[in-house]
Structure formats: structure tokens, C-alpha cells
Short mmCIF file of C-alpha atoms in Angstrom, two decimals:
data_model
loop_
_atom_site.label_atom_id
_atom_site.label_comp_id
_atom_site.label_asym_id
_atom_site.label_seq_id
_atom_site.Cartn_x
_atom_site.Cartn_y
_atom_site.Cartn_z
CA UNK A 1 -75.93 -16.30 -10.78
CA UNK A 2 -73.52 -17.01 -8.05
CA UNK A 3 -73.68 -20.81 -8.28
CA UNK A 4 -72.78 -20.40 -12.02
CA UNK A 5 -69.80 -18.17 -11.02
CA UNK A 6 -68.56 -20.60 -8.41
CA UNK A 7 -68.90 -23.53 -10.83
CA UNK A 8 -66.73 -21.52 -13.46
CA UNK A 9 -64.18 -20.77 -10.87
CA UNK A 10 -63.80 -24.35 -9.85
CA UNK A 11 -63.63 -25.58 -13.42
CA UNK A 12 -60.75 -22.95 -14.07
CA UNK A 13 -58.96 -23.88 -10.87
CA UNK A 14 -58.87 -27.73 -11.32
CA UNK A 15 -56.33 -28.03 -14.20
CA UNK A 16 -53.75 -25.66 -12.33
CA UNK A 17 -54.43 -27.55 -9.14
CA UNK A 18 -53.87 -31.03 -10.77
CA UNK A 19 -50.63 -29.61 -12.32
CA UNK A 20 -49.32 -28.06 -9.01
CA UNK A 21 -50.36 -31.27 -7.00
CA UNK A 22 -47.97 -33.45 -9.23
CA UNK A 23 -44.35 -33.77 -7.99
CA UNK A 24 -41.79 -31.79 -9.90
CA UNK A 25 -40.74 -33.39 -13.05
CA UNK A 26 -43.70 -35.88 -12.95
CA UNK A 27 -46.11 -36.11 -15.86
CA UNK A 28 -49.64 -35.14 -15.02
CA UNK A 29 -51.08 -37.81 -17.29
CA UNK A 30 -48.95 -41.02 -16.72
CA UNK A 31 -51.24 -43.06 -19.09
CA UNK A 32 -50.18 -40.85 -21.95
CA UNK A 33 -46.50 -41.20 -21.03
CA UNK A 34 -46.92 -44.97 -20.92
CA UNK A 35 -48.66 -45.07 -24.24
CA UNK A 36 -45.86 -42.93 -25.86
CA UNK A 37 -43.24 -45.29 -24.36
CA UNK A 38 -44.88 -48.26 -25.69
CA UNK A 39 -45.35 -46.61 -29.10
CA UNK A 40 -41.65 -45.87 -29.38
CA UNK A 41 -40.67 -49.45 -28.50
CA UNK A 42 -42.89 -50.74 -31.33
CA UNK A 43 -41.32 -48.41 -33.92
CA UNK A 44 -37.85 -49.26 -32.76
CA UNK A 45 -38.62 -53.10 -32.96
CA UNK A 46 -35.90 -55.11 -34.80
CA UNK A 47 -36.82 -58.33 -36.35
CA UNK A 48 -35.28 -61.61 -35.30
CA UNK A 49 -35.41 -65.35 -36.11
CA UNK A 50 -39.07 -66.64 -36.01
CA UNK A 51 -40.78 -63.41 -36.53
CA UNK A 52 -43.74 -63.72 -38.83
CA UNK A 53 -44.42 -60.89 -41.20
CA UNK A 54 -46.91 -59.89 -43.87
CA UNK A 55 -45.48 -58.27 -46.95
CA UNK A 56 -47.78 -56.52 -49.33
CA UNK A 57 -46.49 -55.39 -52.76
CA UNK A 58 -49.09 -52.92 -54.13
CA UNK A 59 -50.80 -54.51 -57.30
CA UNK A 60 -48.55 -57.53 -57.13
CA UNK A 61 -50.33 -60.53 -55.33
CA UNK A 62 -47.86 -63.08 -56.50
CA UNK A 63 -45.11 -61.17 -54.58
CA UNK A 64 -47.33 -60.51 -51.47
CA UNK A 65 -47.63 -63.02 -48.56
CA UNK A 66 -46.65 -64.06 -45.16
CA UNK A 67 -43.10 -64.87 -44.41
CA UNK A 68 -41.12 -66.07 -41.40
CA UNK A 69 -37.57 -64.96 -40.58
CA UNK A 70 -35.42 -68.11 -41.08
CA UNK A 71 -32.64 -69.29 -39.02
CA UNK A 72 -30.02 -67.43 -41.24
CA UNK A 73 -31.87 -64.23 -40.27
CA UNK A 74 -33.32 -63.66 -43.69
CA UNK A 75 -36.69 -63.53 -45.54
CA UNK A 76 -36.95 -65.61 -48.55
CA UNK A 77 -39.08 -63.69 -50.98
CA UNK A 78 -40.31 -64.54 -54.51
CA UNK A 79 -38.43 -63.01 -57.48
CA UNK A 80 -35.68 -61.26 -55.45
CA UNK A 81 -34.61 -63.94 -53.12
CA UNK A 82 -33.04 -63.50 -49.59
CA UNK A 83 -33.36 -60.17 -47.95
CA UNK A 84 -31.52 -59.73 -44.49
CA UNK A 85 -34.01 -59.12 -41.72
CA UNK A 86 -32.34 -59.98 -38.44
CA UNK A 87 -31.59 -56.84 -36.46
CA UNK A 88 -33.42 -54.49 -38.82
CA UNK A 89 -36.65 -52.56 -38.42
CA UNK A 90 -39.53 -53.10 -40.67
CA UNK A 91 -38.96 -49.68 -42.31
CA UNK A 92 -35.41 -50.66 -43.20
CA UNK A 93 -36.55 -53.98 -44.57
CA UNK A 94 -39.16 -52.29 -46.68
CA UNK A 95 -36.90 -49.84 -48.27
CA UNK A 96 -34.39 -52.74 -49.03
CA UNK A 97 -37.33 -54.65 -50.82
CA UNK A 98 -38.38 -51.70 -52.78
CA UNK A 99 -34.96 -51.08 -53.94
CA UNK A 100 -34.45 -54.73 -55.16
CA UNK A 101 -37.83 -54.70 -56.72
CA UNK A 102 -37.05 -51.50 -58.58
CA UNK A 103 -33.64 -52.93 -59.86
CA UNK A 104 -35.06 -54.40 -63.20
CA UNK A 105 -38.48 -56.05 -61.85
CA UNK A 106 -40.98 -53.25 -61.17
CA UNK A 107 -41.40 -49.58 -61.82
CA UNK A 108 -41.74 -47.68 -58.48
CA UNK A 109 -42.80 -50.55 -56.19
CA UNK A 110 -44.71 -49.77 -53.08
CA UNK A 111 -44.18 -52.23 -50.27
CA UNK A 112 -45.53 -52.46 -46.73
CA UNK A 113 -44.47 -54.82 -44.02
CA UNK A 114 -46.43 -55.72 -40.81
CA UNK A 115 -45.22 -57.87 -38.06
CA UNK A 116 -47.95 -60.57 -37.48
CA UNK A 117 -46.32 -62.57 -34.64
CA UNK A 118 -43.15 -61.91 -32.60
CA UNK A 119 -40.58 -64.37 -31.57
CA UNK A 120 -41.29 -66.03 -28.28
CA UNK A 121 -39.95 -65.18 -24.82
CA UNK A 122 -38.48 -67.65 -22.41
CA UNK A 123 -39.16 -67.86 -18.65
CA UNK A 124 -37.34 -70.13 -16.15
CA UNK A 125 -36.41 -70.63 -12.63
CA UNK A 126 -38.96 -70.34 -9.77
CA UNK A 127 -42.16 -70.36 -11.82
CA UNK A 128 -44.64 -73.10 -11.90
CA UNK A 129 -44.33 -73.87 -15.59
CA UNK A 130 -41.03 -72.63 -17.06
CA UNK A 131 -40.65 -72.50 -20.93
CA UNK A 132 -41.28 -70.74 -24.18
CA UNK A 133 -44.31 -68.59 -24.55
CA UNK A 134 -45.78 -66.42 -27.19
CA UNK A 135 -45.13 -62.64 -27.02
CA UNK A 136 -47.88 -59.99 -27.09
CA UNK A 137 -47.53 -56.36 -27.23
CA UNK A 138 -47.18 -54.55 -23.84
CA UNK A 139 -46.03 -57.76 -21.93
CA UNK A 140 -45.01 -56.98 -18.57
CA UNK A 141 -43.08 -59.31 -16.14
CA UNK A 142 -46.20 -60.15 -14.09
CA UNK A 143 -47.98 -61.03 -17.28
CA UNK A 144 -45.10 -63.29 -18.21
CA UNK A 145 -45.13 -64.92 -14.74
CA UNK A 146 -48.86 -65.43 -15.09
CA UNK A 147 -48.41 -67.19 -18.40
CA UNK A 148 -45.99 -69.62 -16.58
CA UNK A 149 -48.77 -70.16 -13.97
CA UNK A 150 -47.12 -67.96 -11.20
CA UNK A 151 -44.32 -67.93 -8.84
CA UNK A 152 -43.21 -71.02 -6.74
CA UNK A 153 -43.25 -70.50 -2.96
CA UNK A 154 -39.41 -70.18 -3.13
CA UNK A 155 -39.41 -67.37 -5.81
CA UNK A 156 -37.53 -64.16 -5.10
CA UNK A 157 -40.10 -61.58 -5.75
CA UNK A 158 -37.96 -58.60 -5.32
CA UNK A 159 -35.42 -59.16 -8.22
CA UNK A 160 -35.19 -61.06 -11.52
CA UNK A 161 -32.61 -61.72 -14.12
CA UNK A 162 -33.27 -60.86 -17.79
CA UNK A 163 -31.13 -61.62 -20.91
CA UNK A 164 -32.34 -59.30 -23.62
CA UNK A 165 -32.48 -60.52 -27.21
CA UNK A 166 -29.03 -60.03 -28.73
CA UNK A 167 -27.27 -59.64 -25.40
CA UNK A 168 -24.79 -62.17 -24.10
CA UNK A 169 -25.09 -61.43 -20.34
CA UNK A 170 -28.14 -61.37 -18.18
CA UNK A 171 -28.77 -58.42 -15.91
CA UNK A 172 -30.23 -58.28 -12.46
CA UNK A 173 -33.13 -56.03 -12.37
CA UNK A 174 -35.58 -54.88 -9.47
CA UNK A 175 -39.03 -56.45 -10.00
CA UNK A 176 -41.61 -53.66 -10.69
CA UNK A 177 -45.09 -53.89 -12.00
CA UNK A 178 -44.24 -51.88 -15.20
CA UNK A 179 -41.10 -53.90 -16.18
CA UNK A 180 -41.41 -54.82 -19.80
CA UNK A 181 -40.54 -58.10 -21.42
CA UNK A 182 -39.67 -58.16 -25.14
CA UNK A 183 -39.50 -60.69 -27.83
CA UNK A 184 -36.65 -63.12 -27.53
CA UNK A 185 -35.89 -62.13 -23.89
CA UNK A 186 -35.03 -64.84 -21.38
CA UNK A 187 -36.32 -64.18 -17.86
CA UNK A 188 -35.02 -66.10 -14.88
CA UNK A 189 -36.84 -65.88 -11.57
CA UNK A 190 -34.26 -66.61 -8.73
CA UNK A 191 -34.76 -68.47 -5.53
CA UNK A 192 -35.05 -66.29 -2.33
CA UNK A 193 -32.86 -66.96 0.62
CA UNK A 194 -34.48 -66.97 4.12
#
């Protein structure tokens, strides 16, 4: 009986101990916070040149298919022509396509849009193989450096420079393991000084 009582007391005390042990303002479950942050970046994603999308118009196979955002920042779709895509979220584009199809072509069209592949990111400077690489969800700076076959011996491993897609100036950022790289980013690894 006493063993059961002690086990129940320990089980009840563990959640409050874990919460008390965490520093003030810190999340008890960092994995959940990371997942929430990743999910918010995916829902906020804005399309750009070279993104590949799948558009499905329900019950209209001839209007459905895979499309690439062209150099002009548009998707060229059958029947309705050009639809502006650059700088817009998939949800905004879906609403625009539905409105254009409803304007004399289909009655109550239902459209879905999925991003199949993202525009590439670029890495240059003190890495073994600088260049253009395909983006994948959740890409961190260390994943990007690994794709470029690692740092050179001269690489500054304390700070990097990133020019985010759509910005004109690169920013100096402290190198941390959780630093995210996004589609269209240009990452520059600087040289360290002795």
C-alpha cells in the first residue's frame, strides 16, 4: 500500500517539478514551440519565381496540373491566363483563381494549391562548394553548409551574412544551430581573421 502511495505522489509531483525547474519565461516543451514556429513560417510562405505548385480544380482535370511561377512572377493557367503569384500566399492565389473561374467559366469552383518544390537558396563564401541548392522544409544554416560540403578552414564560424528573399541588403547574423534558411535566401560565409 505504501509503495502505491509513494508512486502516486511522485507521478503527481513530476509535472509541477518540471514546470518549476524551467527558467522563467521559457517553454517547458521546446519541441512543441519549434514545431509551432515551423508551422507558422509554412502558412506565411509567399511564392516567388521558380516555385513549383500543383493546382487542383475540383471536377475539372483539364484545368488542374503542375505549374511553375515564371520570371514575370505569374502562373500561366488554362482558360483564365496569367495569375499574379510572386509575393502572395497560396491562400491568396487560390481565392484569386476561384474568383476568375467563377467569372463566367464555372459555377462555384473549388480550388486547392500545394507548393511542390520551393525556389532554391544560394550559399557562397567560405564553404567547400558554393552554389545554388534546392530548399527543403526546416532547413537550418548547418544543413545548408553541409549541402555545400562544409566550411573551409578559413570560415568564420561565429557569424554569417544572409540576404533574405525580397530584401536588398544582407544582414550580419550570429551563427546558431537553429538559424533558419528560407527559399530564395543568399547565405554568405565570411572569412575569419586571426
